[in-house]
Short mmCIF file of C-alpha atoms in Angstrom, two decimals:
data_model
loop_
_atom_site.label_atom_id
_atom_site.label_comp_id
_atom_site.label_asym_id
_atom_site.label_seq_id
_atom_site.Cartn_x
_atom_site.Cartn_y
_atom_site.Cartn_z
CA MET A 74 27.34 -56.27 -29.74
CA ILE A 75 28.58 -53.47 -27.61
CA ILE A 76 31.28 -55.13 -25.01
CA VAL A 77 33.05 -52.74 -22.80
CA LYS A 78 36.22 -53.78 -20.83
CA ASN A 79 37.40 -51.86 -18.27
CA LEU A 80 36.44 -48.20 -19.72
CA SER A 81 38.09 -44.83 -18.02
CA TYR A 82 38.34 -41.40 -19.50
CA THR A 83 39.51 -39.03 -17.92
CA TYR A 84 38.91 -35.20 -19.07
CA PRO A 85 41.60 -32.43 -20.13
CA LYS A 86 42.79 -30.89 -16.90
CA ALA A 87 40.47 -32.85 -15.27
CA LYS A 88 42.14 -34.19 -12.02
CA GLU A 89 39.72 -36.72 -11.42
CA SER A 90 38.67 -39.83 -13.88
CA THR A 91 35.20 -38.88 -14.80
CA LEU A 92 34.64 -43.08 -15.59
CA LYS A 93 36.60 -45.32 -13.86
CA ASN A 94 37.09 -48.90 -14.94
CA LEU A 95 33.98 -49.70 -16.76
CA ASN A 96 32.82 -53.47 -17.40
CA PHE A 97 29.13 -54.40 -19.60
CA GLU A 98 27.62 -55.59 -22.56
CA ILE A 99 24.85 -55.05 -24.78
CA GLU A 100 23.74 -57.81 -26.78
CA ARG A 101 22.01 -56.75 -29.78
CA GLY A 102 17.90 -56.84 -29.43
CA GLU A 103 18.20 -55.29 -25.76
CA ILE A 104 18.15 -52.57 -24.19
CA PHE A 105 20.33 -51.70 -21.86
CA GLY A 106 19.77 -48.60 -19.24
CA PHE A 107 22.97 -46.53 -17.43
CA LEU A 108 20.60 -45.35 -14.82
CA GLY A 109 22.56 -42.80 -12.10
CA PRO A 110 21.82 -38.85 -11.73
CA SER A 111 23.79 -35.96 -12.86
CA GLY A 112 27.25 -36.10 -13.11
CA ALA A 113 27.53 -39.88 -12.45
CA GLY A 114 29.54 -40.42 -15.53
CA LYS A 115 25.99 -41.79 -18.50
CA SER A 116 27.00 -39.02 -21.12
CA THR A 117 30.36 -39.10 -21.03
CA THR A 118 30.48 -42.28 -21.49
CA GLN A 119 28.28 -42.52 -24.79
CA LYS A 120 30.75 -39.85 -26.04
CA VAL A 121 33.16 -42.25 -25.93
CA LEU A 122 31.37 -45.05 -27.41
CA TYR A 123 30.33 -42.73 -30.45
CA LYS A 124 33.83 -41.17 -30.97
CA ILE A 125 33.16 -38.11 -29.66
CA LEU A 126 35.76 -38.67 -27.53
CA HIS A 127 38.76 -40.29 -27.87
CA ASP A 128 41.75 -41.00 -25.75
CA PHE A 129 39.98 -43.02 -23.58
CA SER A 130 41.80 -46.56 -21.99
CA GLY A 131 40.61 -50.11 -21.78
CA GLU A 132 38.22 -52.10 -24.13
CA ILE A 133 35.50 -51.23 -26.22
CA SER A 134 34.37 -54.02 -29.04
CA ILE A 135 31.20 -52.94 -31.35
CA GLN A 136 29.93 -55.68 -33.45
CA ASN A 137 33.58 -58.17 -32.81
CA LYS A 138 35.33 -54.78 -34.32
CA SER A 139 37.37 -52.16 -31.75
CA LEU A 140 35.58 -48.87 -31.62
CA LYS A 141 39.24 -47.74 -32.49
CA ASP A 142 39.77 -49.37 -35.85
CA TRP A 143 35.54 -47.87 -37.01
CA GLY A 144 36.37 -44.91 -39.64
CA ASN A 145 33.41 -42.24 -40.52
CA ASP A 146 31.13 -45.65 -41.23
CA TYR A 147 30.09 -46.07 -37.86
CA TYR A 148 28.10 -43.45 -37.97
CA GLU A 149 25.75 -45.19 -40.68
CA LYS A 150 25.27 -48.12 -37.97
CA ILE A 151 24.49 -45.98 -34.91
CA GLY A 152 21.62 -43.10 -33.80
CA VAL A 153 22.34 -40.56 -31.35
CA GLY A 154 19.15 -38.85 -29.59
CA PHE A 155 20.47 -36.10 -27.41
CA GLU A 156 19.92 -35.38 -24.38
CA LEU A 157 18.62 -31.40 -25.55
CA PRO A 158 17.67 -30.15 -28.67
CA ASN A 159 20.26 -29.17 -31.10
CA HIS A 160 18.38 -28.25 -34.29
CA TYR A 161 18.42 -25.20 -36.41
CA LEU A 162 16.16 -22.93 -35.99
CA LYS A 163 15.52 -21.12 -38.69
CA LEU A 164 14.59 -24.16 -40.69
CA THR A 165 11.42 -26.10 -41.04
CA ALA A 166 11.53 -29.24 -39.33
CA ARG A 167 11.70 -30.96 -42.65
CA GLU A 168 14.72 -29.23 -43.55
CA ASN A 169 16.80 -29.81 -40.54
CA LEU A 170 16.11 -33.93 -41.17
CA GLN A 171 16.66 -33.34 -45.17
CA LEU A 172 20.45 -31.47 -44.58
CA PHE A 173 21.10 -34.65 -42.07
CA ALA A 174 19.64 -36.80 -44.57
CA SER A 175 22.03 -36.21 -47.01
CA PHE A 176 24.88 -37.74 -44.85
CA TYR A 177 23.23 -41.30 -44.36
CA GLN A 178 22.58 -44.17 -47.38
CA GLU A 179 19.67 -42.94 -49.38
CA LYS A 180 18.26 -46.39 -49.22
CA ASN A 181 18.64 -46.68 -45.14
CA LEU A 182 15.99 -43.20 -45.13
CA LEU A 183 13.11 -44.13 -43.18
CA ASP A 184 10.53 -42.75 -45.25
CA PHE A 185 10.22 -38.82 -43.42
CA ASN A 186 5.93 -37.94 -43.41
CA GLU A 187 5.48 -41.75 -42.01
CA LEU A 188 7.83 -40.71 -39.03
CA PHE A 189 6.58 -37.06 -37.99
CA GLU A 190 3.07 -38.48 -37.75
CA THR A 191 3.99 -40.88 -35.81
CA PHE A 192 5.29 -38.86 -33.68
CA GLY A 193 2.67 -36.42 -34.27
CA LEU A 194 4.37 -33.88 -36.77
CA GLU A 195 2.70 -33.95 -39.32
CA ALA A 196 0.91 -30.50 -39.14
CA ASP A 197 4.15 -28.81 -38.19
CA ALA A 198 6.58 -31.10 -40.73
CA ASN A 199 6.75 -27.47 -42.58
CA LYS A 200 6.88 -24.93 -39.50
CA ARG A 201 10.47 -23.55 -38.99
CA VAL A 202 11.60 -25.52 -35.61
CA GLU A 203 11.98 -21.58 -33.30
CA GLU A 204 8.48 -22.19 -33.50
CA PHE A 205 8.48 -25.49 -32.10
CA SER A 206 8.03 -25.48 -27.99
CA LYS A 207 11.11 -27.75 -26.20
CA GLY A 208 8.78 -31.61 -26.63
CA MET A 209 8.24 -30.70 -30.17
CA LYS A 210 11.90 -30.31 -30.18
CA MET A 211 12.76 -33.98 -28.73
CA ARG A 212 10.80 -35.74 -30.70
CA LEU A 213 12.75 -33.66 -34.18
CA ASN A 214 15.67 -34.70 -31.98
CA PHE A 215 14.22 -38.54 -32.24
CA ILE A 216 13.25 -38.87 -35.68
CA ARG A 217 16.62 -37.64 -36.60
CA ALA A 218 18.20 -40.41 -33.87
CA ILE A 219 15.95 -43.09 -36.15
CA MET A 220 15.91 -41.83 -39.73
CA HIS A 221 18.59 -43.45 -41.14
CA SER A 222 17.28 -46.88 -39.31
CA PRO A 223 20.67 -47.52 -37.01
CA GLU A 224 21.24 -50.64 -35.69
CA ILE A 225 23.13 -49.50 -32.25
CA LEU A 226 20.85 -46.30 -30.61
CA PHE A 227 22.00 -44.21 -28.50
CA PHE A 228 19.74 -42.34 -26.14
CA ASP A 229 20.33 -39.46 -23.86
CA GLU A 230 16.98 -38.95 -21.57
CA PRO A 231 14.62 -39.83 -24.45
CA THR A 232 11.79 -38.84 -22.64
CA ALA A 233 13.25 -35.07 -21.09
CA GLY A 234 10.83 -32.33 -21.65
CA LEU A 235 8.00 -34.32 -22.93
CA ASP A 236 4.26 -35.04 -21.74
CA PRO A 237 2.92 -37.69 -20.38
CA VAL A 238 1.84 -39.11 -24.00
CA ASN A 239 4.29 -37.96 -25.67
CA ALA A 240 6.90 -39.84 -23.09
CA GLN A 241 4.66 -43.14 -24.21
CA LYS A 242 5.01 -43.14 -27.66
CA ILE A 243 8.39 -42.09 -27.82
CA LYS A 244 8.91 -45.31 -25.63
CA ARG A 245 6.68 -47.67 -27.64
CA TYR A 246 8.51 -46.51 -30.40
CA ILE A 247 11.68 -47.75 -28.58
CA THR A 248 10.15 -51.22 -27.56
CA LYS A 249 10.28 -51.78 -31.89
CA LEU A 250 13.01 -51.08 -32.11
CA LYS A 251 14.78 -53.44 -29.60
CA THR A 252 11.45 -56.12 -31.60
CA GLU A 253 13.39 -54.98 -34.57
CA GLY A 254 17.15 -56.16 -33.12
CA LYS A 255 18.10 -53.04 -32.49
CA THR A 256 20.83 -52.85 -30.24
CA ILE A 257 19.70 -49.90 -27.16
CA PHE A 258 21.95 -47.94 -24.79
CA VAL A 259 19.47 -45.42 -22.57
CA THR A 260 21.58 -43.23 -19.80
CA THR A 261 18.59 -41.21 -17.28
CA HIS A 262 18.03 -40.41 -13.97
CA ASP A 263 13.98 -41.26 -14.49
CA MET A 264 13.53 -44.26 -12.86
CA THR A 265 10.40 -45.03 -14.77
CA THR A 266 11.57 -44.69 -17.44
CA ALA A 267 14.63 -46.82 -16.78
CA ASP A 268 11.51 -49.22 -15.26
CA GLU A 269 9.56 -49.35 -17.99
CA LEU A 270 12.10 -49.76 -21.04
CA CYS A 271 14.69 -51.70 -19.59
CA ASP A 272 15.92 -54.84 -19.84
CA ARG A 273 18.64 -54.59 -17.88
CA VAL A 274 20.09 -51.13 -15.97
CA SER A 275 23.34 -50.40 -14.29
CA PHE A 276 23.55 -48.31 -11.32
CA ILE A 277 26.48 -45.21 -11.52
CA ALA A 278 27.70 -43.12 -9.41
CA GLY A 279 30.78 -41.59 -9.49
CA GLY A 280 32.20 -42.69 -12.69
CA GLU A 281 32.35 -46.25 -11.22
CA ILE A 282 29.71 -49.12 -12.39
CA ARG A 283 27.37 -50.10 -8.95
CA LEU A 284 25.81 -52.69 -10.22
CA THR A 285 24.48 -54.27 -12.92
CA GLU A 286 20.86 -56.12 -13.24
CA LYS A 287 17.28 -56.65 -14.09
CA PRO A 288 15.24 -53.62 -12.41
CA SER A 289 12.88 -56.68 -11.43
CA VAL A 290 15.01 -58.74 -9.79
CA LEU A 291 16.31 -55.70 -8.10
CA LYS A 292 12.56 -54.35 -6.91
CA ASN A 293 12.25 -57.79 -5.77
CA ALA A 294 15.34 -58.88 -3.89
CA HIS A 295 15.21 -55.00 -2.50
CA GLY A 296 11.35 -55.31 -1.92
CA LYS A 297 9.81 -57.04 1.29
CA ASN A 298 8.08 -60.21 0.00
CA THR A 299 4.45 -58.63 1.98
CA VAL A 300 1.20 -57.21 0.56
CA LYS A 301 -0.24 -54.45 2.34
CA ALA A 302 -3.88 -54.20 2.68
CA GLU A 303 -5.93 -51.29 2.80
CA LEU A 304 -9.48 -50.96 3.66
CA GLU A 305 -11.89 -48.01 2.70
CA ASN A 306 -12.59 -47.98 6.84
CA GLY A 307 -9.15 -46.53 6.64
CA LEU A 308 -7.87 -49.87 8.00
CA ALA A 309 -4.15 -51.06 6.52
CA ALA A 310 -2.09 -53.78 7.25
CA GLU A 311 0.66 -55.90 5.69
CA PHE A 312 0.74 -59.37 5.23
CA PRO A 313 4.08 -62.15 3.26
CA VAL A 314 2.63 -63.12 0.36
CA LYS A 315 3.58 -66.91 0.91
CA ASP A 316 -0.16 -68.67 1.26
CA LEU A 317 -1.49 -65.43 1.01
CA GLY A 318 -5.28 -67.15 0.61
CA ASN A 319 -5.05 -69.04 3.55
CA ASN A 320 -3.18 -66.95 6.73
CA PRO A 321 -6.05 -66.29 8.80
CA ASN A 322 -5.13 -63.41 9.75
CA PHE A 323 -5.26 -61.65 6.00
CA LEU A 324 -8.35 -63.69 5.46
CA GLU A 325 -10.16 -62.15 9.35
CA PHE A 326 -8.61 -59.20 8.32
CA ILE A 327 -10.11 -58.14 4.70
CA LYS A 328 -13.68 -59.22 6.15
CA GLN A 329 -13.27 -55.83 8.42
CA GLY A 330 -14.68 -53.61 5.29
CA GLU A 331 -14.13 -53.19 1.32
CA ILE A 332 -11.14 -53.79 0.26
CA LEU A 333 -9.42 -50.11 -1.20
CA ARG A 334 -6.61 -51.66 -2.10
CA ILE A 335 -3.72 -54.20 -2.22
CA ASN A 336 -0.37 -53.62 -2.99
CA THR A 337 3.03 -55.76 -2.88
CA GLN A 338 5.44 -54.32 -1.03
CA GLU A 339 8.80 -54.16 -4.04
CA ALA A 340 11.30 -51.30 -4.16
CA SER A 341 10.66 -49.01 -6.11
CA LEU A 342 14.09 -48.64 -9.20
CA GLU A 343 14.95 -45.67 -7.08
CA GLU A 344 15.23 -46.79 -3.70
CA VAL A 345 17.44 -49.83 -4.82
CA PHE A 346 19.26 -46.76 -6.47
CA ILE A 347 20.40 -45.19 -2.94
CA LYS A 348 20.28 -48.09 -1.10
CA ILE A 349 23.14 -49.46 -3.32
CA THR A 350 25.52 -46.30 -4.32
CA GLY A 351 24.31 -44.21 -1.31
CA THR A 352 23.04 -41.27 -4.15
CA LYS A 353 20.11 -39.91 -4.82
CA LEU A 354 18.85 -40.05 -8.70
CA LEU A 355 17.60 -36.46 -8.95
CA GLY A 356 18.23 -33.36 -6.90
CA MET B 265 29.05 -33.91 -53.19
CA LYS B 266 25.39 -34.15 -52.91
CA LYS B 267 25.94 -33.42 -49.81
CA LEU B 268 28.30 -30.62 -49.63
CA ILE B 269 25.54 -28.91 -52.19
CA THR B 270 22.91 -29.06 -49.86
CA VAL B 271 24.97 -28.03 -46.59
CA ALA B 272 25.73 -25.17 -48.61
CA VAL B 273 22.22 -24.52 -49.73
CA ASN B 274 21.41 -24.67 -46.29
CA ASP B 275 23.49 -21.70 -45.03
CA PHE B 276 22.61 -20.06 -47.64
CA ARG B 277 18.86 -20.51 -46.11
CA LEU B 278 20.66 -19.38 -42.51
CA VAL B 279 21.93 -16.32 -43.87
CA PHE B 280 19.53 -15.11 -45.77
CA ARG B 281 16.08 -16.13 -42.85
CA ASP B 282 18.76 -14.06 -40.67
CA ASN B 283 18.01 -10.48 -40.95
CA SER B 284 21.34 -9.56 -38.74
CA LEU B 285 23.31 -11.35 -41.12
CA LYS B 286 21.92 -10.81 -44.67
CA ILE B 287 21.88 -7.14 -44.32
CA PHE B 288 26.56 -7.74 -44.40
CA ILE B 289 25.24 -9.26 -47.78
CA VAL B 290 25.18 -6.17 -49.16
CA LEU B 291 28.70 -4.88 -48.10
CA PRO B 292 30.81 -5.73 -50.80
CA LEU B 293 28.25 -3.96 -52.82
CA LEU B 294 28.66 -0.45 -51.01
CA ILE B 295 32.08 -0.75 -51.19
CA LEU B 296 32.48 -1.44 -54.85
CA VAL B 297 30.56 1.81 -55.20
CA PHE B 298 32.42 3.84 -53.16
CA THR B 299 35.33 2.35 -54.64
CA ARG B 300 34.55 2.73 -58.55
CA TYR B 301 32.23 6.81 -57.95
CA ALA B 302 32.77 7.91 -54.09
CA VAL B 303 36.99 7.57 -53.46
CA PRO B 304 37.46 9.50 -57.82
CA PHE B 305 35.10 11.65 -56.68
CA ILE B 306 37.34 12.81 -53.37
CA ALA B 307 40.39 12.47 -54.55
CA GLY B 308 39.29 15.50 -57.44
CA VAL B 309 38.16 18.20 -54.49
CA TYR B 310 40.98 16.91 -51.86
CA PRO B 311 44.27 16.11 -54.19
CA VAL B 312 46.40 14.36 -51.82
CA VAL B 313 44.33 11.70 -51.01
CA GLN B 314 45.41 10.88 -54.68
CA ASP B 315 48.44 9.50 -53.05
CA TYR B 316 47.13 7.28 -50.58
CA ILE B 317 44.78 5.66 -53.24
CA ALA B 318 46.89 2.58 -53.34
CA VAL B 319 46.32 1.71 -50.22
CA ILE B 320 42.58 2.54 -50.38
CA LEU B 321 41.98 0.04 -53.00
CA MET B 322 44.61 -2.32 -50.67
CA LEU B 323 41.93 -2.07 -47.63
CA ALA B 324 38.69 -2.21 -50.08
CA THR B 325 40.18 -5.38 -51.47
CA MET B 326 40.02 -7.30 -48.10
CA GLN B 327 36.56 -5.79 -47.45
CA GLY B 328 34.81 -8.52 -49.48
CA SER B 329 36.61 -10.97 -47.18
CA THR B 330 35.77 -9.63 -43.94
CA ALA B 331 31.94 -9.27 -44.58
CA PHE B 332 31.39 -13.08 -45.38
CA GLY B 333 33.77 -14.07 -43.18
CA PHE B 334 31.66 -12.68 -40.33
CA ILE B 335 28.66 -14.03 -42.18
CA TYR B 336 30.19 -17.51 -42.07
CA SER B 337 31.41 -17.26 -39.12
CA MET B 338 27.96 -16.10 -37.37
CA VAL B 339 26.47 -19.38 -38.82
CA LEU B 340 29.41 -21.19 -37.50
CA VAL B 341 29.20 -19.76 -34.09
CA ASP B 342 25.67 -20.21 -33.65
CA GLU B 343 25.20 -23.55 -34.96
CA LYS B 344 28.46 -24.76 -31.76
CA ASP B 345 26.18 -22.33 -29.20
CA THR B 346 22.65 -23.97 -30.64
CA GLN B 347 24.68 -27.53 -29.72
CA VAL B 348 23.68 -27.96 -33.46
CA ALA B 349 27.70 -29.04 -34.27
CA LYS B 350 27.17 -31.61 -32.08
CA VAL B 351 25.45 -33.52 -34.83
CA TYR B 352 27.87 -32.56 -38.10
CA GLY B 353 29.84 -34.97 -34.88
CA ILE B 354 28.17 -37.84 -35.35
CA LEU B 355 27.39 -37.97 -39.25
CA PRO B 356 29.72 -40.77 -41.65
CA VAL B 357 32.08 -37.70 -43.04
CA SER B 358 35.04 -36.33 -42.40
CA LYS B 359 35.27 -34.23 -40.09
CA PHE B 360 38.33 -32.42 -42.18
CA TRP B 361 37.31 -32.29 -45.19
CA PHE B 362 34.05 -31.49 -44.39
CA THR B 363 34.85 -28.51 -42.87
CA ALA B 364 37.22 -27.62 -45.10
CA PHE B 365 34.20 -28.17 -48.19
CA ARG B 366 32.05 -25.69 -46.40
CA LEU B 367 34.59 -23.00 -46.46
CA ILE B 368 34.53 -22.78 -51.06
CA PRO B 369 31.05 -20.74 -51.42
CA PRO B 370 32.66 -17.98 -48.62
CA PHE B 371 36.59 -17.82 -50.18
CA LEU B 372 34.34 -18.15 -53.17
CA LEU B 373 31.52 -14.98 -52.63
CA ALA B 374 34.87 -13.21 -51.29
CA THR B 375 37.39 -13.86 -54.82
CA LEU B 376 34.06 -12.77 -57.20
CA ALA B 377 33.97 -9.83 -54.89
CA THR B 378 37.24 -8.45 -54.42
CA PHE B 379 37.61 -9.54 -57.94
CA PHE B 380 34.50 -7.47 -59.46
CA LEU B 381 35.39 -4.66 -57.28
CA LEU B 382 39.27 -4.46 -58.77
CA LEU B 383 37.69 -5.23 -62.30
CA VAL B 384 36.33 -1.72 -61.85
CA GLU B 385 38.35 0.83 -60.04
CA PRO B 386 39.12 3.21 -62.59
CA PHE B 387 42.85 4.29 -61.32
CA TYR B 388 45.31 1.49 -62.53
CA GLY B 389 43.79 -1.17 -65.30
CA LEU B 390 44.69 -4.18 -63.68
CA PRO B 391 45.00 -7.38 -65.72
CA MET B 392 42.60 -9.80 -65.96
CA ILE B 393 44.42 -13.36 -64.66
CA SER B 394 46.42 -10.74 -62.00
CA ASN B 395 43.17 -9.57 -60.89
CA LEU B 396 41.89 -13.15 -60.09
CA VAL B 397 44.97 -14.36 -58.45
CA TYR B 398 44.95 -11.59 -56.23
CA SER B 399 41.00 -12.19 -55.38
CA ALA B 400 41.47 -15.37 -54.43
CA LEU B 401 44.11 -14.91 -52.37
CA ALA B 402 42.48 -11.73 -50.76
CA GLY B 403 39.28 -14.14 -50.79
CA LEU B 404 40.96 -16.65 -48.84
CA VAL B 405 41.11 -14.90 -45.89
CA ALA B 406 37.18 -14.83 -45.53
CA PRO B 407 37.94 -18.93 -44.51
CA LEU B 408 40.94 -18.06 -42.74
CA MET B 409 38.25 -15.05 -40.14
CA ILE B 410 35.46 -17.89 -40.39
CA LEU B 411 37.74 -20.76 -38.35
CA SER B 412 39.66 -18.58 -36.19
CA THR B 413 36.00 -17.37 -35.10
CA ALA B 414 34.46 -20.13 -34.68
CA ILE B 415 37.66 -21.81 -33.24
CA ILE B 416 37.77 -18.70 -30.49
CA ALA B 417 33.46 -17.76 -29.72
CA LYS B 418 31.56 -19.40 -27.45
CA ASN B 419 28.46 -17.72 -28.53
CA LYS B 420 27.67 -14.41 -31.33
CA ILE B 421 28.71 -11.84 -28.83
CA GLU B 422 32.03 -13.30 -28.68
CA ALA B 423 32.42 -13.71 -32.00
CA MET B 424 31.10 -9.87 -32.96
CA THR B 425 34.87 -9.15 -30.21
CA TRP B 426 36.67 -10.96 -32.27
CA GLN B 427 35.97 -10.14 -35.61
CA LYS B 428 36.60 -6.61 -34.52
CA LEU B 429 40.17 -8.07 -33.37
CA PHE B 430 40.88 -9.99 -36.31
CA ASN B 431 40.35 -6.47 -37.80
CA ILE B 432 43.81 -5.39 -36.72
CA PRO B 433 46.39 -7.66 -38.13
CA LEU B 434 44.08 -7.83 -41.41
CA PHE B 435 44.16 -3.88 -41.93
CA LEU B 436 47.45 -3.55 -39.82
CA PRO B 437 50.03 -4.73 -42.30
CA VAL B 438 49.49 -1.86 -45.07
CA LEU B 439 51.36 0.28 -42.93
CA SER B 440 54.27 -2.33 -44.55
CA LEU B 441 54.36 -0.20 -47.55
CA PHE B 442 55.55 2.85 -45.44
CA ALA B 443 57.95 1.35 -44.00
CA PRO B 444 61.76 0.10 -44.24
CA VAL B 445 61.99 -3.20 -45.24
CA PRO B 446 63.43 -5.20 -42.22
CA LEU B 447 61.19 -3.51 -40.05
CA SER B 448 58.21 -4.24 -42.51
CA LEU B 449 58.70 -7.84 -42.38
CA VAL B 450 57.20 -8.02 -38.96
CA PHE B 451 53.84 -7.85 -40.35
CA ALA B 452 54.62 -10.48 -42.69
CA ILE B 453 52.42 -13.24 -40.35
CA SER B 454 49.43 -11.93 -41.25
CA PRO B 455 47.61 -13.44 -44.51
CA THR B 456 46.94 -10.04 -45.67
CA PHE B 457 50.71 -8.72 -45.36
CA TRP B 458 52.02 -10.71 -49.01
CA ALA B 459 48.47 -9.39 -50.46
CA TYR B 460 49.42 -6.08 -50.24
CA GLN B 461 52.88 -6.32 -51.02
CA GLY B 462 51.92 -8.14 -53.94
CA LEU B 463 49.27 -5.83 -55.79
CA GLU B 464 52.13 -2.57 -54.73
CA SER B 465 53.79 -4.46 -57.30
CA LEU B 466 51.05 -5.10 -59.46
CA ILE B 467 50.44 -1.66 -59.34
CA GLU B 468 53.70 0.07 -59.73
CA GLY B 469 54.06 -2.62 -62.60
CA LYS B 470 56.50 -5.02 -61.77
CA SER B 471 56.32 -9.19 -60.95
CA PHE B 472 53.97 -9.45 -58.36
CA TRP B 473 54.16 -13.33 -58.41
CA PHE B 474 56.73 -14.10 -55.47
CA TYR B 475 54.85 -12.61 -52.97
CA MET B 476 51.57 -14.65 -54.04
CA LEU B 477 53.02 -17.64 -54.26
CA ILE B 478 54.34 -17.53 -50.15
CA GLY B 479 50.63 -15.84 -49.81
CA PHE B 480 49.23 -19.03 -50.54
CA ALA B 481 51.56 -20.60 -49.47
CA HIS B 482 50.99 -19.13 -45.74
CA SER B 483 47.45 -19.50 -46.21
CA VAL B 484 47.32 -23.14 -47.30
CA VAL B 485 49.37 -23.85 -43.82
CA LEU B 486 47.28 -21.71 -41.55
CA LEU B 487 44.06 -23.29 -42.90
CA THR B 488 44.79 -26.44 -42.54
CA LEU B 489 46.30 -25.66 -39.08
CA LEU B 490 42.86 -24.01 -38.22
CA ILE B 491 40.54 -26.42 -40.10
CA LYS B 492 42.38 -29.06 -37.99
CA LYS B 493 41.96 -27.35 -34.77
CA LEU B 494 38.35 -26.46 -35.43
CA SER B 495 37.69 -30.36 -36.84
CA LYS B 496 38.65 -31.17 -32.53
CA VAL B 497 36.99 -28.62 -31.17
CA HIS B 498 33.72 -27.98 -33.09
CA PHE B 499 32.19 -31.29 -32.87
CA LYS B 500 32.58 -32.25 -29.19
#
């Protein structure tokens, strides 16, 4: 669906390339994540893909057609969820949507009332956006990105500024879009979001992709193959996962008190990222 | 067409819901009242003013354009500042033509403001068609101001500063009426030069079509260049 080969991009007047020879593919019905710290090139990659930045080198193919050959009809096919809320503050949420919806084919538009209800904005649809909290504006951003039923979706930090309940709503909806066969490209520095949502992630740092893999594979490959058992009396010990049920040390250990918890010792996505790139995701 | 009407209605809404902008809508009306009633009164009290009535009228005809130019440039600058412009960048529409069509309402409003001002001015009684053609040329100053401001200014404060600066090349060419020919042509770079020269010819009963023709060509070239520039920078 999306094939990117040797993509490089240098901003005008910049000395160094922001994107260096990126290669990746995103299948139809896949959620693909770009995971990296601020300034790594995540948003720049998306801007190239939604044709805001033009003078790139390399090849990009979208639905078997070169990105450069797509005209304005490309924008019927894509939806973009921007990182920051960007709405007319003096207009109501409904007026904002109606304005931008007027540019899309009517047959593809989703029902606004249903969308407002899905994302908990039904009571605020006719309020001016200047009265909205950041979270409400972000949900309106999301609705605007999906309202014309695009086949390809770009989300830049889709859960930024959202409370956990609404972040979960957004993540569930993104997963629903995937089941409908949409191609979804998410950029984030939030490893939890990436871990929960993405089928595959690329680690990007300094404009380069360091690795592309399924989150579960990465966590297993870079974690310890052990479980950590903790007892209520404060005792804790690690045991190999292999043949755990027949491990006499483990069986002896859990007799020493009530079990508080037993956890596998797989690595977090952030730990893997730091290990691979030598860069922290936040800060 | 439907989408352009939606955008035009939206722009009106934005202006009317912003107290700092909607008061500027009455400015052309105040200028019209001033020109119709105050200028004849002042000229009656101070006869020396009568020698400058043509100049006063010329400057008055540009007020509608600068007022609507100011109002709409604030709308564009604000949408750039709040990053709403980025959303237009990913819509299935030609950025060039979208920008061009969006400038039609301020152009029409500025043209009408100038037309009515010349219609009610009590000094020269200009022919209707000539009035309309001149008003259209003066009206083009509004989109020129909007584009220039929206390209350069990053926020409303910067926009207000730039608007004040833009008034210099817009109003200074009136001095060309007092300068000999080679020197007066220095002002020909400004679109208002051709308008002022044309209006002076019209007042003096001479043919003004040459100035109008050059004026329109000059403004259309400037508009095309500025729309292209705005299309490149505004939606990123």
